[in-house]
mmCIF file of C-alpha atoms in Angstrom:
data_model
loop_
_atom_site.group_PDB
_atom_site.id
_atom_site.type_symbol
_atom_site.label_atom_id
_atom_site.label_comp_id
_atom_site.label_asym_id
_atom_site.label_seq_id
_atom_site.Cartn_x
_atom_site.Cartn_y
_atom_site.Cartn_z
ATOM 1 C CA MET A 7 19.742 10.381 -8.800
ATOM 2 C CA ALA A 8 21.141 11.431 -5.841
ATOM 3 C CA GLY A 9 20.182 14.367 -4.351
ATOM 4 C CA GLU A 10 17.566 14.472 -6.872
ATOM 5 C CA ASP A 11 14.138 15.215 -6.036
ATOM 6 C CA PHE A 12 11.373 13.414 -7.583
ATOM 7 C CA THR A 13 10.527 15.907 -11.242
ATOM 8 C CA GLN A 14 13.784 15.673 -11.791
ATOM 9 C CA ALA A 15 12.841 11.430 -11.741
ATOM 10 C CA ARG A 16 9.607 12.148 -13.184
ATOM 11 C CA LYS A 17 11.111 14.148 -16.650
ATOM 12 C CA MET A 18 13.553 11.540 -16.470
ATOM 13 C CA VAL A 19 11.149 8.475 -17.042
ATOM 14 C CA LEU A 20 9.374 10.291 -18.961
ATOM 15 C CA ALA A 21 11.763 11.164 -21.635
ATOM 16 C CA ALA A 22 13.051 7.720 -21.786
ATOM 17 C CA CYS A 23 9.671 6.730 -21.962
ATOM 18 C CA LEU A 24 9.049 8.448 -24.655
ATOM 19 C CA LYS A 25 12.160 7.587 -26.647
ATOM 20 C CA ARG A 26 10.725 4.152 -26.111
ATOM 21 C CA TYR A 27 8.313 4.379 -27.603
ATOM 22 C CA GLN A 28 9.535 6.294 -30.208
ATOM 23 C CA GLN A 29 11.152 2.935 -31.259
ATOM 24 C CA VAL A 30 7.907 1.470 -32.151
ATOM 25 C CA PHE A 31 5.820 4.562 -32.837
ATOM 26 C CA PRO A 32 7.796 7.395 -34.602
ATOM 27 C CA ARG A 33 4.900 9.750 -34.668
ATOM 28 C CA VAL A 34 4.018 9.236 -30.874
ATOM 29 C CA THR A 35 3.796 12.465 -28.680
ATOM 30 C CA LYS A 36 4.419 13.812 -25.579
ATOM 31 C CA GLU A 37 0.915 14.512 -25.046
ATOM 32 C CA GLN A 38 -0.507 10.509 -25.359
ATOM 33 C CA VAL A 39 2.610 8.768 -23.807
ATOM 34 C CA LEU A 40 2.028 11.322 -20.819
ATOM 35 C CA LEU A 41 -1.616 9.813 -20.678
ATOM 36 C CA ILE A 42 -0.417 7.006 -20.311
ATOM 37 C CA ILE A 43 2.569 6.619 -16.775
ATOM 38 C CA ASP A 44 1.027 10.289 -15.548
ATOM 39 C CA PRO A 45 -2.491 11.544 -15.992
ATOM 40 C CA TRP A 46 -2.646 13.409 -13.415
ATOM 41 C CA ALA A 47 0.052 16.816 -15.292
ATOM 42 C CA ARG A 48 -2.486 16.628 -17.895
ATOM 43 C CA VAL A 49 -5.018 17.650 -15.969
ATOM 44 C CA ARG A 50 -4.381 19.256 -12.442
ATOM 45 C CA ARG A 51 -5.061 22.704 -13.139
ATOM 46 C CA LYS A 52 -8.227 21.643 -14.827
ATOM 47 C CA GLY A 53 -10.618 21.868 -10.776
ATOM 48 C CA PRO A 54 -13.414 22.435 -11.165
ATOM 49 C CA SER A 55 -11.916 21.825 -8.166
ATOM 50 C CA ARG A 56 -8.511 21.553 -6.380
ATOM 51 C CA TYR A 57 -6.121 18.332 -5.212
ATOM 52 C CA THR A 58 -6.881 19.084 -1.592
ATOM 53 C CA ASP A 59 -10.443 19.817 -1.990
ATOM 54 C CA GLN A 60 -10.180 15.880 -2.755
ATOM 55 C CA ILE A 61 -8.500 15.040 0.801
ATOM 56 C CA ARG A 62 -11.358 14.076 3.648
ATOM 57 C CA THR A 63 -9.350 14.424 6.931
ATOM 58 C CA SER A 64 -11.935 12.925 9.247
ATOM 59 C CA VAL A 65 -13.334 9.361 9.302
ATOM 60 C CA ALA A 66 -17.183 9.422 7.898
ATOM 61 C CA LEU A 67 -19.017 7.567 9.294
ATOM 62 C CA HIS A 68 -19.247 3.271 8.679
ATOM 63 C CA ASN A 69 -22.046 3.168 5.795
ATOM 64 C CA GLU A 70 -23.751 0.248 4.781
ATOM 65 C CA GLU A 71 -24.206 0.521 1.560
ATOM 66 C CA ASP A 72 -20.478 1.904 0.842
ATOM 67 C CA SER A 73 -19.336 -1.280 2.952
ATOM 68 C CA ALA A 74 -21.201 -3.261 0.865
ATOM 69 C CA TYR A 75 -19.987 -2.311 -2.429
ATOM 70 C CA TRP A 76 -16.602 -1.734 -1.045
ATOM 71 C CA ARG A 77 -16.406 -5.364 -0.135
ATOM 72 C CA GLN A 78 -17.729 -6.467 -3.308
ATOM 73 C CA GLN A 79 -15.434 -5.134 -5.202
ATOM 74 C CA ILE A 80 -11.955 -6.239 -3.233
ATOM 75 C CA ASP A 81 -13.266 -9.878 -3.166
ATOM 76 C CA SER A 82 -13.322 -9.602 -6.730
ATOM 77 C CA ILE A 83 -9.964 -8.992 -7.075
ATOM 78 C CA ARG A 84 -8.414 -12.140 -6.719
ATOM 79 C CA PRO A 85 -5.232 -12.583 -9.374
ATOM 80 C CA ALA A 86 -3.305 -15.961 -9.880
ATOM 81 C CA LEU A 87 0.198 -16.395 -8.248
ATOM 82 C CA PRO A 88 2.729 -15.192 -10.548
ATOM 83 C CA THR A 89 4.383 -19.164 -10.714
ATOM 84 C CA THR A 90 0.509 -20.014 -10.728
ATOM 85 C CA ARG A 91 -0.329 -17.684 -13.820
ATOM 86 C CA LEU A 92 3.269 -18.644 -15.564
ATOM 87 C CA GLY A 93 2.045 -21.760 -16.015
ATOM 88 C CA THR A 94 4.883 -23.877 -16.521
ATOM 89 C CA LEU A 95 7.838 -23.248 -14.658
ATOM 90 C CA ASP A 96 10.946 -21.403 -17.610
ATOM 91 C CA LEU A 97 14.186 -22.232 -17.628
ATOM 92 C CA SER A 98 15.366 -20.927 -21.095
ATOM 93 C CA ALA A 99 18.561 -18.971 -20.764
ATOM 94 C CA PRO A 100 21.221 -18.524 -22.942
ATOM 95 C CA ALA A 101 23.581 -22.378 -22.916
ATOM 96 C CA SER A 102 26.858 -19.651 -22.621
ATOM 97 C CA VAL A 103 25.178 -18.322 -19.788
ATOM 98 C CA ILE A 104 23.924 -21.200 -17.990
ATOM 99 C CA ASN A 105 27.726 -22.836 -18.233
ATOM 100 C CA ALA A 106 29.077 -19.949 -17.494
ATOM 101 C CA LEU A 107 26.899 -19.867 -14.191
ATOM 102 C CA THR A 108 27.169 -23.211 -13.385
ATOM 103 C CA ASN A 109 31.658 -22.996 -13.397
ATOM 104 C CA PHE A 110 31.394 -20.028 -11.668
ATOM 105 C CA VAL A 111 29.329 -22.191 -8.862
ATOM 106 C CA CYS A 112 31.617 -25.130 -8.787
ATOM 107 C CA THR A 113 34.406 -23.231 -8.463
ATOM 108 C CA GLU A 114 33.525 -20.153 -5.745
ATOM 109 C CA ALA A 115 31.041 -23.217 -3.623
ATOM 110 C CA ARG A 116 33.140 -26.132 -4.953
ATOM 111 C CA LEU A 117 30.483 -28.427 -5.546
ATOM 112 C CA GLY A 118 29.724 -30.586 -8.087
ATOM 113 C CA LYS A 119 28.835 -29.292 -11.418
ATOM 114 C CA ALA A 120 25.607 -31.716 -11.349
ATOM 115 C CA VAL A 121 24.269 -29.556 -8.329
ATOM 116 C CA ALA A 122 26.063 -26.509 -9.593
ATOM 117 C CA ARG A 123 23.425 -26.581 -12.251
ATOM 118 C CA GLN A 124 20.586 -27.437 -10.072
ATOM 119 C CA LEU A 125 21.470 -24.510 -8.184
ATOM 120 C CA VAL A 126 21.872 -21.964 -11.507
ATOM 121 C CA GLU A 127 18.395 -23.288 -12.694
ATOM 122 C CA GLU A 128 16.888 -22.523 -9.768
ATOM 123 C CA VAL A 129 18.235 -18.638 -9.876
ATOM 124 C CA ILE A 130 16.498 -18.010 -13.876
ATOM 125 C CA THR A 131 13.978 -20.157 -12.420
ATOM 126 C CA LEU A 132 13.521 -17.333 -9.624
ATOM 127 C CA ARG A 133 14.656 -14.480 -12.193
ATOM 128 C CA ASN A 134 12.022 -15.530 -14.807
ATOM 129 C CA VAL A 135 9.173 -15.442 -11.980
ATOM 130 C CA CYS A 136 9.989 -11.682 -11.363
ATOM 131 C CA CYS A 137 10.722 -10.915 -14.709
ATOM 132 C CA PRO A 138 7.973 -12.211 -17.013
ATOM 133 C CA ARG A 139 8.157 -11.800 -20.284
ATOM 134 C CA THR A 140 6.130 -9.290 -22.503
ATOM 135 C CA ARG A 141 4.727 -12.323 -24.074
ATOM 136 C CA GLN A 142 3.277 -13.625 -20.775
ATOM 137 C CA LEU A 143 1.446 -10.096 -19.235
ATOM 138 C CA GLN A 144 -1.732 -8.743 -20.490
ATOM 139 C CA SER A 145 -2.232 -5.210 -21.533
ATOM 140 C CA GLY A 146 -1.871 -2.362 -18.386
ATOM 141 C CA GLU A 147 -0.158 -5.140 -16.423
ATOM 142 C CA MET A 148 4.355 -4.765 -14.160
ATOM 143 C CA PRO A 149 5.802 -6.323 -12.872
ATOM 144 C CA LEU A 150 6.811 -6.237 -9.265
ATOM 145 C CA LEU A 151 9.055 -7.685 -6.603
ATOM 146 C CA THR A 152 7.852 -6.542 -3.329
ATOM 147 C CA THR A 153 7.934 -6.460 0.055
ATOM 148 C CA HIS A 154 6.356 -10.200 1.172
ATOM 149 C CA VAL A 155 3.300 -10.070 3.577
ATOM 150 C CA ARG A 156 5.546 -12.181 6.725
ATOM 151 C CA ALA A 157 8.413 -9.632 6.101
ATOM 152 C CA HIS A 158 8.072 -8.513 9.307
ATOM 153 C CA LEU A 159 10.770 -5.853 11.031
ATOM 154 C CA SER A 160 13.847 -7.408 12.005
ATOM 155 C CA GLU A 161 17.357 -5.590 13.823
ATOM 156 C CA GLU A 162 18.931 -8.614 12.862
ATOM 157 C CA VAL A 163 18.382 -8.275 9.198
ATOM 158 C CA ALA A 164 19.060 -5.515 6.731
ATOM 159 C CA THR A 165 16.087 -4.200 4.982
ATOM 160 C CA ARG A 166 17.348 -5.378 1.820
ATOM 161 C CA PHE A 167 17.691 -9.110 2.951
ATOM 162 C CA ARG A 168 14.078 -9.372 3.865
ATOM 163 C CA ARG A 169 12.036 -11.759 1.877
ATOM 164 C CA GLN A 170 10.547 -10.537 -0.764
ATOM 165 C CA ALA A 171 7.400 -11.663 -3.074
ATOM 166 C CA PRO A 172 6.902 -10.964 -7.225
ATOM 167 C CA VAL A 173 3.526 -9.907 -7.795
ATOM 168 C CA ILE A 174 2.208 -8.450 -11.604
ATOM 169 C CA LEU A 175 0.052 -6.051 -10.964
ATOM 170 C CA THR A 176 -3.272 -3.938 -13.033
ATOM 171 C CA VAL A 177 -1.678 0.020 -13.606
ATOM 172 C CA TRP A 178 -4.860 0.218 -16.235
ATOM 173 C CA THR A 179 -7.998 -1.198 -17.096
ATOM 174 C CA PRO A 180 -8.473 -0.928 -20.839
ATOM 175 C CA GLU A 181 -11.685 0.592 -19.395
ATOM 176 C CA GLU A 182 -10.353 3.031 -17.684
ATOM 177 C CA LEU A 183 -6.982 3.809 -20.336
ATOM 178 C CA ALA A 184 -10.015 4.430 -22.581
ATOM 179 C CA ASN A 185 -12.204 7.082 -20.403
ATOM 180 C CA CYS A 186 -9.399 8.421 -18.366
ATOM 181 C CA PRO A 187 -10.880 11.667 -16.614
ATOM 182 C CA HIS A 188 -10.198 14.646 -17.836
ATOM 183 C CA THR A 189 -10.874 16.998 -14.590
ATOM 184 C CA VAL A 190 -9.056 17.111 -10.887
ATOM 185 C CA PRO A 191 -11.726 14.834 -9.112
ATOM 186 C CA ASP A 192 -12.878 12.593 -11.181
ATOM 187 C CA TYR A 193 -9.314 11.948 -12.173
ATOM 188 C CA LEU A 194 -8.351 12.084 -8.065
ATOM 189 C CA GLU A 195 -10.697 9.051 -8.102
ATOM 190 C CA LEU A 196 -9.715 6.943 -10.423
ATOM 191 C CA LEU A 197 -6.210 7.414 -8.786
ATOM 192 C CA LYS A 198 -7.564 6.654 -5.850
ATOM 193 C CA LYS A 199 -9.743 3.504 -6.765
ATOM 194 C CA ARG A 200 -6.291 2.053 -8.898
ATOM 195 C CA ILE A 201 -3.629 2.384 -5.981
ATOM 196 C CA VAL A 202 -6.404 0.482 -3.697
ATOM 197 C CA ARG A 203 -7.170 -2.052 -5.578
ATOM 198 C CA VAL A 204 -2.819 -2.807 -6.961
ATOM 199 C CA CYS A 205 -2.625 -2.721 -2.967
ATOM 200 C CA PHE A 206 -4.702 -5.589 -2.112
ATOM 201 C CA GLU A 207 -3.639 -7.251 -6.012
ATOM 202 C CA ALA A 208 0.021 -7.115 -4.438
ATOM 203 C CA HIS A 209 -1.216 -8.517 -1.159
ATOM 204 C CA ARG A 210 -3.714 -10.936 -2.712
ATOM 205 C CA GLN A 211 -0.564 -12.411 -4.451
ATOM 206 C CA ASN A 212 1.885 -12.111 -0.737
ATOM 207 C CA GLY A 213 3.030 -8.622 -1.578
ATOM 208 C CA LEU A 214 2.721 -5.221 -0.409
ATOM 209 C CA LEU A 215 3.273 -1.898 -1.873
ATOM 210 C CA THR A 216 5.679 0.047 -0.053
ATOM 211 C CA LEU A 217 4.847 4.370 -0.648
ATOM 212 C CA MET A 218 8.696 4.401 -2.865
ATOM 213 C CA GLU A 219 6.866 1.802 -5.106
ATOM 214 C CA LEU A 220 3.811 3.281 -5.914
ATOM 215 C CA GLN A 221 5.082 5.969 -6.437
ATOM 216 C CA TRP A 222 6.447 5.327 -9.022
ATOM 217 C CA ILE A 223 3.862 2.961 -10.376
ATOM 218 C CA PHE A 224 1.358 6.106 -10.426
ATOM 219 C CA GLN A 225 3.938 8.699 -10.711
ATOM 220 C CA MET A 226 3.237 10.959 -8.360
ATOM 221 C CA SER A 227 4.891 12.171 -5.422
ATOM 222 C CA SER A 228 4.903 9.583 -1.945
ATOM 223 C CA VAL A 229 3.544 12.168 0.348
ATOM 224 C CA ARG A 230 0.669 12.479 -2.484
ATOM 225 C CA ILE A 231 0.374 8.986 -2.303
ATOM 226 C CA SER A 232 -0.007 8.615 1.037
ATOM 227 C CA GLU A 233 -2.294 11.696 1.367
ATOM 228 C CA LEU A 234 -4.685 10.147 -1.349
ATOM 229 C CA ILE A 235 -4.521 6.205 0.294
ATOM 230 C CA CYS A 236 -5.095 7.616 3.709
ATOM 231 C CA SER A 237 -8.181 9.970 2.366
ATOM 232 C CA PHE A 238 -9.981 6.772 0.796
ATOM 233 C CA GLU A 239 -9.555 5.174 4.163
ATOM 234 C CA LYS A 240 -11.167 7.288 5.792
ATOM 235 C CA ASP A 241 -13.946 8.010 3.498
ATOM 236 C CA HIS A 242 -14.944 4.366 3.634
ATOM 237 C CA ASN A 243 -13.606 2.741 6.577
ATOM 238 C CA LEU A 244 -10.967 0.211 4.882
ATOM 239 C CA VAL A 245 -7.708 -1.015 5.411
ATOM 240 C CA VAL A 246 -5.475 -0.631 2.328
ATOM 241 C CA PRO A 247 -3.099 -2.858 2.634
ATOM 242 C CA THR A 248 0.625 -1.942 2.800
ATOM 243 C CA PRO A 249 3.743 -2.451 4.984
ATOM 244 C CA GLY A 250 2.946 0.034 7.692
ATOM 245 C CA THR A 251 -0.807 -1.737 8.359
ATOM 246 C CA VAL A 252 0.830 -4.897 7.280
ATOM 247 C CA LEU A 253 3.430 -5.364 9.298
ATOM 248 C CA ASP A 254 3.453 -2.114 11.147
ATOM 249 C CA ALA A 255 6.613 -0.431 9.975
ATOM 250 C CA GLY A 256 5.409 3.318 8.997
ATOM 251 C CA ARG A 257 4.000 6.038 11.065
ATOM 252 C CA SER A 258 0.881 5.900 9.996
ATOM 253 C CA ILE A 259 -2.335 6.236 11.849
ATOM 254 C CA THR A 260 -4.395 6.911 9.682
ATOM 255 C CA HIS A 261 -5.593 2.392 9.644
ATOM 256 C CA LYS A 262 -5.691 3.299 13.226
ATOM 257 C CA GLU A 263 -8.059 6.148 14.004
ATOM 258 C CA VAL A 264 -10.520 4.167 10.988
ATOM 259 C CA VAL A 265 -10.758 1.433 13.650
ATOM 260 C CA VAL A 266 -10.613 3.570 16.415
ATOM 261 C CA SER A 267 -13.772 4.810 15.276
ATOM 262 C CA LEU A 268 -16.132 2.197 14.222
ATOM 263 C CA HIS A 269 -15.198 1.063 17.794
ATOM 264 C CA LEU A 270 -17.083 4.311 19.535
ATOM 265 C CA GLN A 271 -19.873 3.976 16.718
ATOM 266 C CA GLY A 272 -20.516 -0.082 18.813
ATOM 267 C CA TYR A 273 -19.381 -2.100 17.036
ATOM 268 C CA THR A 274 -17.090 -5.164 17.300
ATOM 269 C CA VAL A 275 -13.614 -6.308 17.068
ATOM 270 C CA LYS A 276 -15.142 -9.209 14.666
ATOM 271 C CA GLU A 277 -17.538 -6.854 12.776
ATOM 272 C CA ILE A 278 -14.519 -3.816 12.422
ATOM 273 C CA ALA A 279 -12.246 -6.659 10.650
ATOM 274 C CA ARG A 280 -15.508 -7.149 8.473
ATOM 275 C CA ILE A 281 -15.749 -3.840 7.306
ATOM 276 C CA THR A 282 -12.222 -2.763 7.171
ATOM 277 C CA HIS A 283 -10.417 -5.958 5.677
ATOM 278 C CA HIS A 284 -8.343 -6.235 8.804
ATOM 279 C CA SER A 285 -7.705 -9.207 10.537
ATOM 280 C CA PRO A 286 -9.696 -9.311 14.121
ATOM 281 C CA ARG A 287 -5.859 -9.742 15.983
ATOM 282 C CA ALA A 288 -4.854 -6.859 14.868
ATOM 283 C CA VAL A 289 -8.366 -4.597 15.230
ATOM 284 C CA ASP A 290 -8.406 -5.883 18.995
ATOM 285 C CA ASN A 291 -5.079 -5.150 19.470
ATOM 286 C CA TYR A 292 -5.411 -1.288 18.492
ATOM 287 C CA VAL A 293 -9.267 -1.163 20.353
ATOM 288 C CA GLY A 294 -7.051 -2.541 23.429
ATOM 289 C CA THR A 295 -4.228 -0.047 23.193
ATOM 290 C CA PHE A 296 -6.070 2.362 22.474
ATOM 291 C CA GLU A 297 -8.451 1.648 25.756
ATOM 292 C CA ALA A 298 -5.278 1.170 27.794
ATOM 293 C CA VAL A 299 -3.703 4.559 26.912
ATOM 294 C CA LEU A 300 -7.099 6.609 27.612
ATOM 295 C CA ILE A 301 -7.464 5.185 31.225
ATOM 296 C CA LEU A 302 -3.775 5.814 31.556
ATOM 297 C CA TYR A 303 -4.049 9.703 29.990
ATOM 298 C CA LEU A 304 -6.978 9.858 32.131
ATOM 299 C CA PHE A 305 -4.990 9.808 35.731
ATOM 300 C CA GLY A 306 -1.880 11.772 34.338
ATOM 301 C CA MET A 307 0.437 8.840 33.351
ATOM 302 C CA PRO A 308 3.119 10.658 31.032
ATOM 303 C CA PRO A 309 3.911 9.054 27.454
ATOM 304 C CA HIS A 310 7.513 8.200 28.775
ATOM 305 C CA LEU A 311 5.919 5.708 31.501
ATOM 306 C CA MET A 312 3.005 4.735 29.451
ATOM 307 C CA THR A 313 5.995 2.638 27.036
ATOM 308 C CA ARG A 314 7.178 1.347 29.788
ATOM 309 C CA LEU A 315 3.861 -0.002 31.690
ATOM 310 C CA LEU A 316 1.793 -1.233 28.148
ATOM 311 C CA ARG A 317 5.521 -2.208 26.492
ATOM 312 C CA LYS A 318 4.718 -0.801 23.544
ATOM 313 C CA GLY A 319 7.247 2.139 21.604
ATOM 314 C CA ILE A 320 6.725 5.898 22.359
ATOM 315 C CA THR A 321 5.642 6.462 18.712
ATOM 316 C CA LEU A 322 2.750 3.810 19.204
ATOM 317 C CA VAL A 323 1.813 5.471 22.526
ATOM 318 C CA LYS A 324 1.670 9.039 20.672
ATOM 319 C CA GLU A 325 0.010 8.153 18.016
ATOM 320 C CA HIS A 326 -2.771 6.671 20.168
ATOM 321 C CA LEU A 327 -2.184 9.711 22.677
ATOM 322 C CA GLU A 328 -3.436 12.236 19.307
ATOM 323 C CA LEU A 329 -6.310 10.165 18.981
ATOM 324 C CA VAL A 330 -7.687 10.847 21.980
ATOM 325 C CA LYS A 331 -7.217 13.693 21.937
ATOM 326 C CA GLU A 332 -8.931 14.304 18.857
ATOM 327 C CA PHE A 333 -12.171 12.355 19.692
ATOM 328 C CA TYR A 334 -12.406 13.266 23.193
ATOM 329 C CA ARG A 335 -13.056 17.125 23.644
ATOM 330 C CA ASP A 336 -12.245 16.659 27.611
ATOM 331 C CA GLN A 337 -11.395 14.691 30.546
ATOM 332 C CA GLN A 338 -15.924 14.825 31.452
ATOM 333 C CA GLU A 339 -15.787 13.094 27.946
ATOM 334 C CA ILE A 340 -13.498 10.583 28.557
ATOM 335 C CA ARG A 341 -14.731 9.399 32.048
ATOM 336 C CA LYS A 342 -18.342 8.806 30.700
ATOM 337 C CA TYR A 343 -16.897 6.625 27.891
ATOM 338 C CA LEU A 344 -15.101 4.800 30.412
ATOM 339 C CA VAL A 345 -17.709 4.307 32.386
ATOM 340 C CA ALA A 346 -20.609 3.116 30.172
ATOM 341 C CA LYS A 347 -17.948 0.033 29.243
ATOM 342 C CA GLY A 348 -17.681 -0.201 33.371
ATOM 343 C CA VAL A 349 -14.840 0.908 34.461
ATOM 344 C CA ARG A 350 -14.723 1.886 37.971
ATOM 345 C CA ILE A 351 -13.119 5.454 38.185
#
């Protein structure tokens, strides 16, 4: 797919899925396959509103009833780890494969046959956990290898060598598939919920889904996936677990915007962490950085000096400066806020 766009890739995915389905169900149609892998293609022009009308651009005020509802929904997401769910470890593999791999390890690593075989069996076990058999999955589920929740960015470790975690995601529930909406607003509302669910499912299994992975799961461009997640976060004052929000491995500022908005509404760090499902440490860090940038901005310090004083990256400082400009119309409002906080100006 080098040089091609996602639209072309999506066509190839549809063709491959249709071909595979027709091997088992000869009479299956393209529309039936689309209903499963890309329902958006069937509803995007069916109104009564447009895609952009369903994207929230500003953070909503906190609503305790809405927060309680989503707290209950998220708390109910408790998938078992793949290793726990699959029960006994699967060591099955053709004897010829095991023998060939054992001999290879013996030759290349100069290990004894017993140790080499044990290593091979460990690798086979890992492979079978990451790629469970079809009969071990339920309808609507998808196994995936994702970024581990502790795979922090490092200049010493290439991205492809970062720690990963196998997860099993519920892409569709039977109820969702049986009652898939046929209008733009209803479908996008369902899609947001599905995206949020798989993100929390992955997180509960020690994994984090990137936008690229979500793009392939839902067959929608990563740009739109990002917009839908941001819209959901702003609408419900939640922080969806992704590499960008958990590992700070991205440029999205929506989760910071949600946290700062709640802080300015008077909520404490502990309350914000509960509302957003984010860690208190991260919340405290966002609030502290925002207020530090706010003070330095008031006194006219340029961004490059802020980075040295705060020991933060220029990108992070600029993100917080954007938030300052979003939440305050002028310096008088900033002064009023800081005085109320006990800052002597």
